[in-house]
Coordinates of C-alpha atoms in Angstrom, one line a residue:
M656 CA 0.0 0.0 0.0
R657 CA 1.1 3.5 -0.7
S658 CA 1.7 5.7 2.4
G659 CA 0.5 9.3 2.2
S660 CA -2.0 8.3 -0.6
R661 CA -5.3 10.0 -0.8
A662 CA -6.8 6.5 -0.3
P663 CA -4.4 4.8 2.1
N664 CA -6.5 1.6 2.3
C665 CA -6.3 0.9 -1.4
A666 CA -4.6 -2.1 -3.0
H667 CA -2.6 -1.1 -6.0
N668 CA -0.9 -2.7 -9.0
G669 CA -3.2 -5.6 -9.6
R670 CA -2.5 -7.5 -6.4
A671 CA -6.0 -7.0 -5.1
S672 CA -6.9 -10.6 -4.5
R673 CA -3.8 -11.1 -2.3
R674 CA -4.3 -7.7 -0.6
F675 CA -7.9 -8.5 0.4
T676 CA -6.6 -10.7 3.1
E677 CA -4.5 -7.8 4.4
L678 CA -7.3 -5.3 4.2
H679 CA -10.0 -7.5 5.9
P680 CA -12.9 -6.1 3.8
D681 CA -16.0 -5.7 5.8
E682 CA -19.5 -4.3 5.3
R683 CA -18.0 -0.7 4.9
T684 CA -15.8 -1.8 2.0
A685 CA -16.4 -0.8 -1.6
V686 CA -14.6 -2.6 -4.4
V687 CA -14.2 -1.2 -7.8
T688 CA -12.2 -2.7 -10.6
F689 CA -11.3 -0.8 -13.7
T690 CA -8.2 -2.1 -15.5
H691 CA -10.2 -3.8 -18.3
D692 CA -7.8 -6.8 -17.8
P693 CA -9.4 -10.0 -16.7
K694 CA -6.1 -11.3 -15.3
I695 CA -6.3 -8.4 -12.8
D696 CA -10.0 -7.7 -12.4
D697 CA -11.3 -11.2 -12.2
P698 CA -9.3 -12.3 -9.1
A699 CA -10.2 -9.0 -7.4
L700 CA -13.9 -9.6 -8.2
C701 CA -13.7 -13.2 -7.0
A702 CA -12.3 -12.0 -3.7
A703 CA -14.8 -9.2 -3.4
L704 CA -17.7 -11.6 -4.0
Q705 CA -16.5 -13.8 -1.1
S706 CA -16.3 -10.8 1.2
P707 CA -19.0 -8.8 3.0
A708 CA -18.1 -5.7 0.9
F709 CA -21.2 -3.4 0.5
Y710 CA -20.5 -2.5 -3.1
V711 CA -18.7 -4.3 -5.9
G712 CA -18.4 -2.6 -9.3
A713 CA -16.5 -3.0 -12.5
L714 CA -15.9 -0.8 -15.5
G715 CA -16.4 -2.1 -19.0
S716 CA -19.1 -2.3 -21.7
R717 CA -22.2 -4.4 -21.4
R718 CA -20.5 -6.9 -23.7
T719 CA -17.4 -7.0 -21.6
H720 CA -19.5 -7.5 -18.5
A721 CA -21.5 -10.4 -20.1
A722 CA -18.1 -12.1 -20.9
R723 CA -16.9 -11.4 -17.3
L724 CA -20.0 -13.0 -15.8
E725 CA -19.4 -16.1 -17.9
R726 CA -15.8 -16.4 -16.6
L727 CA -16.8 -15.7 -13.0
R728 CA -19.5 -18.4 -13.1
E729 CA -16.8 -20.9 -13.8
Q730 CA -14.3 -19.4 -11.3
V731 CA -16.7 -18.8 -8.3
P732 CA -19.6 -21.3 -8.7
G733 CA -22.6 -20.3 -6.6
A734 CA -21.4 -16.7 -6.1
D735 CA -24.1 -14.0 -6.2
L736 CA -22.9 -12.4 -9.4
T737 CA -25.8 -9.9 -9.1
R738 CA -23.7 -8.1 -6.5
I739 CA -21.5 -6.8 -9.3
H740 CA -22.7 -3.4 -10.4
A741 CA -21.7 -3.1 -14.1
P742 CA -21.0 -1.3 -16.2
I743 CA -20.1 1.6 -14.0
G744 CA -18.5 4.9 -14.9
L745 CA -19.3 7.6 -17.4
N746 CA -20.2 6.8 -20.9
L747 CA -17.6 8.8 -22.8
G748 CA -18.3 7.1 -26.1
G749 CA -14.7 5.7 -26.2
R750 CA -13.7 2.5 -27.9
E751 CA -10.3 2.0 -26.2
P752 CA -10.0 1.4 -22.5
G753 CA -7.7 3.5 -20.5
R754 CA -4.9 2.2 -18.3
S755 CA -5.8 1.9 -14.7
Q756 CA -5.5 -0.3 -11.6
S757 CA -7.8 -2.4 -9.4
L758 CA -8.6 -0.6 -6.2
P759 CA -10.4 -2.2 -3.2
W760 CA -11.3 0.7 -1.0
R761 CA -12.6 0.9 2.5
R762 CA -14.1 4.0 4.0
S763 CA -13.0 4.4 7.6
S764 CA -15.2 5.8 10.2
S765 CA -12.9 8.8 10.5
S766 CA -13.4 9.7 6.8
A767 CA -17.2 10.1 6.9
T768 CA -17.2 13.2 4.7
A769 CA -15.8 13.2 1.2
R770 CA -13.1 15.7 0.3

């Protein structure tokens, strides 16, 4: 984790599934994936679906999300895939995904107001 970050409880660099065990996601945790890379997003989503996180979201088109659901059905049988909010984000009309990272985020009780 990055110290001094605006979101100090974020897992960066695509290691989200491993970082989940360190973060101990709870019912105050929101998980958003947005790399557009199944090798990074899918493990994070699998971990999120097995946690009590209150929100699980993923960027991507409707077609991308449909393919994602098919992969996740095989990877996490019996998981409640309806917990995944998708597609999320703004419709900018783009055809190429931008480069990003997966970020599990937990709002602490001390950060009740957004800045």
